[in-house]
Amino acid sequence: MDNRRIYHKDEILQVEITDIADGGEGIGRVDGYTLFVKDAVIGDTVRAKIMKAGKSYAFARLVQIVSPSDYRVPPRCPVAKQCGGCQIQELSYEKQLQYKQEKVKNDLIRIGGFSPEMIERIMEPIVGMDDPWRFRNKAQMPVGCSGKDSKAPTAGFYAGRTHSIIPVSDCLTGAQGNSAVVRAVLTYMKENNVPAYDEQSGRGIVRHILIRTGFSSGQVMVCIVANAARLPGCEELIELLRAVPGMTSISININKEKTNVILGRTTKTLWGSDTIKDSLRILSEDFTCSGRSVDFRISPRSFYQVNPGQTEKLYSLALQYAGLDGTQTVWDIYCGIGTISLFLAGSARHVFGVEIIPEAVEDARSNAVLNNIANVTFETGKAEEVLPAYIQRVKETPDVVVVDPPRKGCDEKCLQAILQVRPQKIVYISCDPATLSRDLKTLVSGGYQLQRVRPVDQFGHTVHVETVVLLTHKD
Ligand code: SAH
């Protein structure tokens, strides 16, 4: 029945790139056959060599750009291609935003089953970054040896999907001060003959450099992850790091396990404070001015939003969508360190947060104390288990439910618990438009109407996109 031509490995095809895949590859089609071409962007016409051929699709390598896309820009970062961090740095930022807006729209229509007219009518324009560079407040750089025969330490990033280190001291999406920290650590290692950790043999000492910067406070934290309980000659390390502007906390984390997990269980402060401070502002509707702000204390282990500038916008939008006037009871499901709970608390009667990771809940509770917020309570556990029990125990039902689940979306039992308590409003914050669309389908068939949708770009140059959605009950 199918007389389509069969494609083979090493064949070279010319193709126009029309879309972006979830992994960031350019997508092009030749007579219905789909090619995924890494490093090709929407609008390019390219020649690509098939590396792995399937029946209906293939992964191909870019051989030549026959005619470049109008949206193609030179990558700012010299290792944009090798490094796994940014997938679409060669697409102009405006086009990246347009792609993300379309992606959310298409998923809502295709997976959520909403009509294109309705989505067109209610969808608000994506909130982009004012400057899509230097936005990440956290860097975790692996440390290794520069070559097979060289013992000289190097730090950088893993090449996409591998464990070989590309030496880069400065990631352009990270904080400006990171390169000075990396230089200081490498200098210390060379001068004191402190070896980098070798994944293969399990020998050596320095595994990772973890750097966090409080963008509002200017405070910098460095944590050296080591395959040892102490760092030889660590006074010199401290001396060198103290010269970095904003240095507030220097610590060692001990990780002697042969594992991919970065942090070990024990952290010891070597110099300065155990934590750094940061705060997130609650912004007005047009994001120009702020009223209150919420303070956070961050330890090397803490979970904390990685792009604080866009987080302020995302959570301020969620607060606006919730439309609180001080009288409502709110649930914040998948609450992490309670960022949203604390954003909402000032406008709510009570906020109840649920989170699976005990350390995050501890952070949420101490952040509440730090901000003198008393009308929030948190419970540790799986949302799908905590909520049914909570409904039995506490008879009060919420007026507004906020969910901010991981990429796999909400558990079915969690959605059923929400439908059971029938809040007036549901605010859904999502980092995956596909699972968002799937869950919205369930909520809509449970009696809710989609009112507002707005994508927010938290991670420029990647294919990720966040979305805030407001649903209201039909009655
Ligand atoms: N709003 C949070 C971040 C949410 S990210 C903040 O500002 O910190 C999603 C969170 O859901 C993570 O903290 C993750 O640990 C948590 N999580 C994952 N599965 C869960 C489950 N089944 N029940 C409750 N929380 C869960």
Short mmCIF file of C-alpha atoms in Angstrom, two decimals, residues 27-457:
data_model
loop_
_atom_site.label_atom_id
_atom_site.label_comp_id
_atom_site.label_asym_id
_atom_site.label_seq_id
_atom_site.Cartn_x
_atom_site.Cartn_y
_atom_site.Cartn_z
CA ILE A 27 12.48 19.79 11.47
CA GLY A 28 12.14 19.53 7.70
CA ARG A 29 10.11 17.26 5.44
CA VAL A 30 10.99 15.65 2.09
CA ASP A 31 7.96 14.00 0.44
CA GLY A 32 6.39 13.30 3.83
CA TYR A 33 9.68 11.96 5.29
CA THR A 34 10.74 13.91 8.40
CA LEU A 35 14.31 14.95 9.08
CA PHE A 36 15.57 16.16 12.45
CA VAL A 37 18.60 18.33 11.78
CA LYS A 38 20.67 19.59 14.70
CA ASP A 39 21.91 23.21 14.39
CA ALA A 40 19.46 24.04 11.56
CA VAL A 41 16.89 26.75 12.34
CA ILE A 42 13.40 27.57 11.04
CA GLY A 43 13.68 29.12 7.59
CA ASP A 44 17.03 27.55 6.62
CA THR A 45 17.33 25.44 3.49
CA VAL A 46 20.06 22.92 4.23
CA ARG A 47 21.80 19.85 2.93
CA ALA A 48 21.75 17.23 5.67
CA LYS A 49 23.29 13.77 5.91
CA ILE A 50 21.19 10.99 7.42
CA MET A 51 22.89 9.52 10.47
CA LYS A 52 20.12 7.22 11.63
CA ALA A 53 17.24 6.35 9.32
CA GLY A 54 13.84 5.17 10.47
CA LYS A 55 10.78 4.33 8.37
CA SER A 56 9.13 7.72 8.53
CA TYR A 57 11.84 9.91 10.04
CA ALA A 58 15.60 10.26 10.39
CA PHE A 59 18.19 12.10 12.45
CA ALA A 60 20.52 14.00 10.17
CA ARG A 61 23.66 16.09 10.46
CA LEU A 62 23.90 19.55 8.96
CA VAL A 63 26.31 19.45 5.98
CA GLN A 64 25.73 22.81 4.37
CA ILE A 65 23.40 25.76 4.70
CA VAL A 66 22.16 26.28 1.13
CA SER A 67 20.24 29.41 1.99
CA PRO A 68 20.23 30.78 5.51
CA SER A 69 17.03 31.69 7.32
CA ASP A 70 16.11 35.37 7.71
CA TYR A 71 15.88 34.57 11.42
CA ARG A 72 19.41 33.16 11.65
CA VAL A 73 21.77 35.12 13.91
CA PRO A 74 25.44 34.47 14.70
CA PRO A 75 25.64 32.67 18.05
CA ARG A 76 27.16 34.87 20.74
CA CYS A 77 28.69 31.98 22.56
CA PRO A 78 31.78 30.40 20.90
CA VAL A 79 30.74 26.90 21.99
CA ALA A 80 27.00 27.20 21.28
CA LYS A 81 27.09 24.12 19.02
CA GLN A 82 29.04 21.75 21.26
CA CYS A 83 27.54 22.73 24.61
CA GLY A 84 24.26 21.07 25.54
CA GLY A 85 22.81 24.14 27.26
CA CYS A 86 21.34 26.30 24.49
CA GLN A 87 19.63 24.54 21.61
CA ILE A 88 18.38 27.47 19.53
CA GLN A 89 20.90 30.24 20.08
CA GLU A 90 21.22 30.72 16.30
CA LEU A 91 17.56 31.68 15.98
CA SER A 92 16.82 35.37 16.62
CA TYR A 93 15.27 35.97 20.05
CA GLU A 94 12.10 37.46 18.51
CA LYS A 95 11.63 34.31 16.44
CA GLN A 96 12.30 32.11 19.48
CA LEU A 97 9.47 33.89 21.28
CA GLN A 98 7.15 33.57 18.31
CA TYR A 99 7.95 29.85 18.09
CA LYS A 100 7.16 29.38 21.80
CA GLN A 101 3.86 31.27 21.50
CA GLU A 102 2.88 29.04 18.54
CA LYS A 103 3.97 25.89 20.35
CA VAL A 104 1.67 26.62 23.30
CA LYS A 105 -1.17 27.56 20.96
CA ASN A 106 -0.80 24.42 18.83
CA ASP A 107 -0.61 22.08 21.83
CA LEU A 108 -3.76 23.62 23.33
CA ILE A 109 -5.58 23.02 20.05
CA ARG A 110 -4.11 19.63 19.16
CA ILE A 111 -3.84 17.99 22.59
CA GLY A 112 -6.27 20.10 24.65
CA GLY A 113 -9.02 19.97 22.05
CA PHE A 114 -9.75 23.74 22.26
CA SER A 115 -11.02 25.52 19.16
CA PRO A 116 -8.45 27.62 17.27
CA GLU A 117 -10.82 30.63 17.33
CA MET A 118 -11.17 30.50 21.09
CA ILE A 119 -7.42 30.12 21.69
CA GLU A 120 -6.75 32.97 19.25
CA ARG A 121 -9.23 35.16 21.16
CA ILE A 122 -8.02 34.55 24.71
CA MET A 123 -4.30 33.93 24.35
CA GLU A 124 -2.10 36.82 25.53
CA PRO A 125 1.32 37.54 24.03
CA ILE A 126 4.34 35.73 25.44
CA VAL A 127 6.31 37.57 28.12
CA GLY A 128 9.89 37.66 26.86
CA MET A 129 13.04 38.77 28.63
CA ASP A 130 14.18 42.37 28.29
CA ASP A 131 17.67 40.99 27.76
CA PRO A 132 18.01 37.26 27.04
CA TRP A 133 21.59 37.06 28.35
CA ARG A 134 23.11 36.77 31.84
CA PHE A 135 19.80 35.67 33.33
CA ARG A 136 20.74 32.47 35.18
CA ASN A 137 21.66 32.88 38.85
CA LYS A 138 23.11 29.38 39.20
CA ALA A 139 25.95 27.52 37.52
CA GLN A 140 27.15 23.99 38.17
CA MET A 141 30.37 23.37 36.32
CA PRO A 142 32.07 20.00 36.17
CA VAL A 143 35.83 20.01 36.72
CA GLY A 144 38.14 17.58 34.89
CA CYS A 145 41.47 17.29 33.14
CA SER A 146 42.02 19.19 29.90
CA GLY A 147 43.21 16.19 27.89
CA LYS A 148 44.14 12.52 28.06
CA ASP A 149 47.75 13.21 28.89
CA SER A 150 47.31 16.53 30.59
CA LYS A 151 46.80 16.85 34.30
CA ALA A 152 45.91 20.55 34.05
CA PRO A 153 42.47 21.10 35.52
CA THR A 154 39.69 22.58 33.46
CA ALA A 155 36.07 23.51 34.12
CA GLY A 156 33.17 24.02 31.78
CA PHE A 157 30.10 22.24 30.56
CA TYR A 158 29.30 18.78 29.35
CA ALA A 159 29.05 18.49 25.57
CA GLY A 160 25.42 17.72 24.67
CA ARG A 161 24.38 14.31 26.06
CA THR A 162 27.94 13.26 26.95
CA HIS A 163 30.30 13.47 29.87
CA SER A 164 33.21 15.12 28.13
CA ILE A 165 33.94 18.60 29.40
CA ILE A 166 34.10 21.58 27.06
CA PRO A 167 36.27 24.17 28.78
CA VAL A 168 34.35 27.42 29.18
CA SER A 169 34.83 29.77 32.05
CA ASP A 170 31.99 32.03 31.02
CA CYS A 171 28.50 30.99 29.99
CA LEU A 172 26.71 33.97 28.47
CA THR A 173 23.40 33.03 30.04
CA GLY A 174 25.05 32.93 33.49
CA ALA A 175 26.16 35.64 35.90
CA GLN A 176 29.00 37.94 34.89
CA GLY A 177 31.05 37.07 37.96
CA ASN A 178 31.17 33.31 37.31
CA SER A 179 34.35 33.39 35.24
CA ALA A 180 36.32 35.09 38.03
CA VAL A 181 35.22 32.30 40.38
CA VAL A 182 36.26 29.58 37.92
CA ARG A 183 39.62 31.26 37.36
CA ALA A 184 40.23 31.46 41.10
CA VAL A 185 39.39 27.79 41.66
CA LEU A 186 41.58 26.59 38.77
CA THR A 187 44.48 28.78 39.92
CA TYR A 188 44.18 27.34 43.43
CA MET A 189 44.13 23.78 42.04
CA LYS A 190 47.22 24.33 39.88
CA GLU A 191 49.24 26.04 42.59
CA ASN A 192 48.42 23.44 45.20
CA ASN A 193 48.49 20.39 42.93
CA VAL A 194 44.91 19.58 43.77
CA PRO A 195 43.75 17.07 41.16
CA ALA A 196 40.41 17.17 39.39
CA TYR A 197 38.11 14.23 40.01
CA ASP A 198 38.23 11.50 37.38
CA GLU A 199 34.85 9.86 36.80
CA GLN A 200 36.39 6.69 35.40
CA SER A 201 38.80 5.84 38.20
CA GLY A 202 36.95 7.61 40.99
CA ARG A 203 40.24 9.32 41.96
CA GLY A 204 41.06 13.01 42.27
CA ILE A 205 39.38 15.67 44.38
CA VAL A 206 37.47 18.56 42.80
CA ARG A 207 34.25 17.41 41.06
CA HIS A 208 32.09 20.48 40.52
CA ILE A 209 32.06 24.21 41.12
CA LEU A 210 28.62 25.39 42.17
CA ILE A 211 28.03 29.14 41.98
CA ARG A 212 24.89 31.01 42.99
CA THR A 213 24.34 34.74 42.78
CA GLY A 214 21.59 36.73 44.46
CA PHE A 215 20.69 39.09 41.63
CA SER A 216 18.93 41.55 43.91
CA SER A 217 21.43 41.33 46.78
CA GLY A 218 24.63 41.00 44.74
CA GLN A 219 25.75 38.23 47.10
CA VAL A 220 27.76 35.32 45.66
CA MET A 221 28.01 31.76 46.98
CA VAL A 222 30.59 29.20 45.91
CA CYS A 223 30.43 25.56 46.85
CA ILE A 224 33.22 23.19 45.84
CA VAL A 225 31.97 19.64 45.45
CA ALA A 226 34.86 17.39 46.44
CA ASN A 227 35.71 13.73 46.61
CA ALA A 228 37.34 14.42 49.99
CA ALA A 229 36.44 15.75 53.41
CA ARG A 230 38.86 18.65 53.13
CA LEU A 231 40.65 20.67 50.48
CA PRO A 232 44.47 20.78 50.73
CA GLY A 233 45.71 24.36 50.99
CA CYS A 234 42.20 25.64 51.28
CA GLU A 235 43.35 28.97 52.82
CA GLU A 236 44.66 29.97 49.42
CA LEU A 237 41.36 29.06 47.78
CA ILE A 238 39.53 31.26 50.28
CA GLU A 239 42.01 34.07 49.74
CA LEU A 240 41.51 33.94 45.96
CA LEU A 241 37.73 33.65 46.13
CA ARG A 242 37.34 36.47 48.64
CA ALA A 243 38.66 38.84 46.00
CA VAL A 244 35.61 38.13 43.80
CA PRO A 245 33.08 40.98 44.17
CA GLY A 246 30.03 40.04 46.27
CA MET A 247 31.62 36.90 47.76
CA THR A 248 29.50 35.99 50.79
CA SER A 249 29.68 32.26 51.29
CA ILE A 250 32.35 29.63 50.52
CA SER A 251 31.68 26.00 51.29
CA ILE A 252 32.73 22.44 50.51
CA ASN A 253 30.27 19.69 49.75
CA ILE A 254 31.56 16.16 50.26
CA ASN A 255 30.59 13.65 47.60
CA LYS A 256 32.65 10.43 47.58
CA GLU A 257 30.11 8.35 45.70
CA LYS A 258 30.56 7.16 42.12
CA THR A 259 27.43 8.84 40.89
CA ASN A 260 26.01 11.41 38.49
CA VAL A 261 24.29 13.16 41.38
CA ILE A 262 26.19 16.40 41.88
CA LEU A 263 25.81 17.08 45.58
CA GLY A 264 26.69 14.77 48.44
CA ARG A 265 24.99 14.82 51.81
CA THR A 266 27.40 16.93 53.86
CA THR A 267 28.16 20.62 53.31
CA LYS A 268 30.62 22.59 55.47
CA THR A 269 31.02 26.34 55.34
CA LEU A 270 34.68 27.29 54.89
CA TRP A 271 34.30 31.04 55.02
CA GLY A 272 31.51 33.60 55.46
CA SER A 273 27.83 32.88 55.78
CA ASP A 274 26.04 29.52 55.34
CA THR A 275 23.53 31.15 53.03
CA ILE A 276 23.05 34.08 50.65
CA LYS A 277 20.05 36.38 50.48
CA ASP A 278 17.89 37.22 47.54
CA SER A 279 14.46 38.70 47.05
CA LEU A 280 11.78 38.54 44.39
CA ARG A 281 9.52 41.53 43.74
CA ILE A 282 5.78 41.32 43.25
CA LEU A 283 5.19 43.30 40.07
CA SER A 284 2.31 45.37 38.74
CA GLU A 285 0.19 44.30 35.78
CA ASP A 286 2.57 45.82 33.23
CA PHE A 287 5.59 44.54 35.18
CA THR A 288 6.97 48.06 35.60
CA CYS A 289 6.72 48.67 39.31
CA SER A 290 6.65 46.60 42.41
CA GLY A 291 4.89 46.76 45.71
CA ARG A 292 6.02 44.14 48.15
CA SER A 293 8.85 41.73 47.75
CA VAL A 294 9.58 38.35 49.25
CA ASP A 295 12.97 37.50 50.76
CA PHE A 296 14.78 34.17 50.51
CA ARG A 297 17.78 32.58 52.17
CA ILE A 298 19.54 30.21 49.82
CA SER A 299 21.94 27.44 50.82
CA PRO A 300 23.98 25.36 48.34
CA ARG A 301 21.27 22.69 48.56
CA SER A 302 18.19 24.92 48.31
CA PHE A 303 15.84 24.80 45.39
CA TYR A 304 15.45 28.27 44.01
CA GLN A 305 14.18 29.64 40.73
CA VAL A 306 17.03 29.95 38.23
CA ASN A 307 15.83 33.02 36.30
CA PRO A 308 14.71 35.46 38.99
CA GLY A 309 13.77 38.26 36.56
CA GLN A 310 11.24 36.14 34.70
CA THR A 311 10.10 34.35 37.87
CA GLU A 312 8.95 37.70 39.24
CA LYS A 313 6.85 38.18 36.11
CA LEU A 314 5.54 34.61 36.06
CA TYR A 315 4.43 34.52 39.68
CA SER A 316 3.12 38.10 39.61
CA LEU A 317 0.93 37.03 36.68
CA ALA A 318 -0.26 34.02 38.67
CA LEU A 319 -1.16 36.38 41.52
CA GLN A 320 -3.11 38.63 39.13
CA TYR A 321 -4.92 35.64 37.63
CA ALA A 322 -5.85 34.48 41.15
CA GLY A 323 -7.55 37.87 41.75
CA LEU A 324 -7.37 37.70 45.55
CA ASP A 325 -8.86 40.29 47.92
CA GLY A 326 -7.67 39.02 51.27
CA THR A 327 -10.69 36.80 52.00
CA GLN A 328 -9.81 33.67 50.04
CA THR A 329 -8.36 30.34 51.01
CA VAL A 330 -5.76 29.13 48.52
CA TRP A 331 -4.02 25.82 47.82
CA ASP A 332 -0.54 25.95 46.30
CA ILE A 333 0.08 22.45 44.96
CA TYR A 334 3.66 21.42 44.00
CA CYS A 335 4.80 24.40 46.07
CA GLY A 336 8.58 23.78 46.16
CA ILE A 337 10.18 26.29 48.55
CA GLY A 338 6.86 28.14 48.75
CA THR A 339 7.67 30.98 46.37
CA ILE A 340 4.10 31.20 45.05
CA SER A 341 2.58 30.64 48.50
CA LEU A 342 4.55 33.61 49.83
CA PHE A 343 3.60 35.73 46.80
CA LEU A 344 -0.09 34.96 47.43
CA ALA A 345 -0.14 35.10 51.23
CA GLY A 346 -0.34 38.89 51.47
CA SER A 347 -3.60 38.87 49.50
CA ALA A 348 -5.15 35.69 50.91
CA ARG A 349 -6.73 34.61 54.18
CA HIS A 350 -4.79 31.37 54.25
CA VAL A 351 -2.47 29.49 51.89
CA PHE A 352 -1.90 25.73 52.11
CA GLY A 353 1.12 24.38 50.22
CA VAL A 354 1.93 20.77 49.31
CA GLU A 355 5.35 19.54 48.21
CA ILE A 356 7.01 16.12 47.97
CA ILE A 357 10.60 17.06 48.91
CA PRO A 358 11.03 17.47 52.69
CA GLU A 359 14.01 19.88 52.40
CA ALA A 360 11.99 22.15 50.12
CA VAL A 361 9.17 22.22 52.66
CA GLU A 362 11.68 23.10 55.41
CA ASP A 363 12.89 25.97 53.22
CA ALA A 364 9.30 27.04 52.57
CA ARG A 365 8.61 27.18 56.32
CA SER A 366 11.76 29.14 57.11
CA ASN A 367 11.09 31.53 54.21
CA ALA A 368 7.65 32.18 55.70
CA VAL A 369 9.25 33.02 59.06
CA LEU A 370 11.89 35.20 57.37
CA ASN A 371 9.10 37.26 55.78
CA ASN A 372 6.90 37.35 58.91
CA ILE A 373 4.17 35.54 57.03
CA ALA A 374 1.97 33.58 59.42
CA ASN A 375 -1.04 32.61 57.28
CA VAL A 376 0.67 29.80 55.35
CA THR A 377 0.96 26.13 56.21
CA PHE A 378 2.84 23.44 54.34
CA GLU A 379 2.58 19.69 54.21
CA THR A 380 5.14 17.21 52.87
CA GLY A 381 4.02 14.39 50.61
CA LYS A 382 2.70 13.47 47.21
CA ALA A 383 -0.08 15.87 46.24
CA GLU A 384 -2.20 12.94 45.06
CA GLU A 385 -1.98 11.38 48.54
CA VAL A 386 -1.94 14.47 50.76
CA LEU A 387 -4.97 16.18 49.18
CA PRO A 388 -7.59 13.42 49.53
CA ALA A 389 -6.61 13.02 53.21
CA TYR A 390 -6.58 16.81 53.73
CA ILE A 391 -10.10 17.09 52.30
CA GLN A 392 -11.29 14.49 54.83
CA ARG A 393 -9.53 16.13 57.74
CA VAL A 394 -10.05 19.82 57.08
CA LYS A 395 -13.57 20.49 55.94
CA GLU A 396 -12.78 23.94 54.53
CA THR A 397 -12.61 24.04 50.73
CA PRO A 398 -10.31 26.39 48.81
CA ASP A 399 -11.54 29.35 46.75
CA VAL A 400 -8.50 29.26 44.50
CA VAL A 401 -6.14 26.40 43.63
CA VAL A 402 -2.72 27.08 42.12
CA VAL A 403 -0.74 24.20 40.61
CA ASP A 404 2.88 24.38 39.41
CA PRO A 405 3.74 20.75 38.61
CA PRO A 406 6.94 19.30 37.13
CA ARG A 407 7.07 18.53 33.40
CA LYS A 408 5.01 15.38 33.61
CA GLY A 409 2.05 17.49 34.74
CA CYS A 410 -0.52 16.78 37.46
CA ASP A 411 -1.29 13.31 38.71
CA GLU A 412 -4.82 12.22 37.74
CA LYS A 413 -5.73 11.75 41.45
CA CYS A 414 -4.56 15.30 42.16
CA LEU A 415 -6.82 16.65 39.39
CA GLN A 416 -9.74 14.62 40.77
CA ALA A 417 -9.15 16.05 44.26
CA ILE A 418 -9.27 19.58 42.81
CA LEU A 419 -12.50 18.81 40.94
CA GLN A 420 -13.96 17.39 44.13
CA VAL A 421 -13.42 20.61 46.14
CA ARG A 422 -14.59 22.79 43.21
CA PRO A 423 -12.60 26.02 43.70
CA GLN A 424 -13.93 29.08 41.85
CA LYS A 425 -10.59 29.53 40.17
CA ILE A 426 -7.71 27.34 39.13
CA VAL A 427 -4.39 28.91 38.17
CA TYR A 428 -2.20 26.41 36.33
CA ILE A 429 1.50 27.24 35.90
CA SER A 430 3.16 24.81 33.53
CA CYS A 431 6.63 24.12 32.18
CA ASP A 432 5.36 21.75 29.49
CA PRO A 433 2.54 22.83 27.15
CA ALA A 434 1.78 19.21 26.16
CA THR A 435 1.00 17.95 29.67
CA LEU A 436 -0.70 21.28 30.43
CA SER A 437 -3.04 20.72 27.48
CA ARG A 438 -3.75 17.14 28.57
CA ASP A 439 -4.62 18.26 32.12
CA LEU A 440 -6.76 21.18 30.93
CA LYS A 441 -8.89 18.71 29.00
CA THR A 442 -9.66 16.89 32.27
CA LEU A 443 -10.39 20.13 34.14
CA VAL A 444 -12.65 21.44 31.38
CA SER A 445 -14.68 18.22 31.27
CA GLY A 446 -14.92 18.55 35.06
CA GLY A 447 -16.81 21.86 34.76
CA TYR A 448 -14.13 24.53 34.20
CA GLN A 449 -13.75 27.13 31.50
CA LEU A 450 -10.49 28.39 30.07
CA GLN A 451 -10.29 32.15 30.63
CA ARG A 452 -6.72 33.34 30.16
CA VAL A 453 -3.49 31.90 28.78
CA ARG A 454 -0.08 33.55 28.73
CA PRO A 455 3.30 31.98 27.91
CA VAL A 456 6.40 33.26 29.72
CA ASP A 457 9.96 32.70 28.52
#
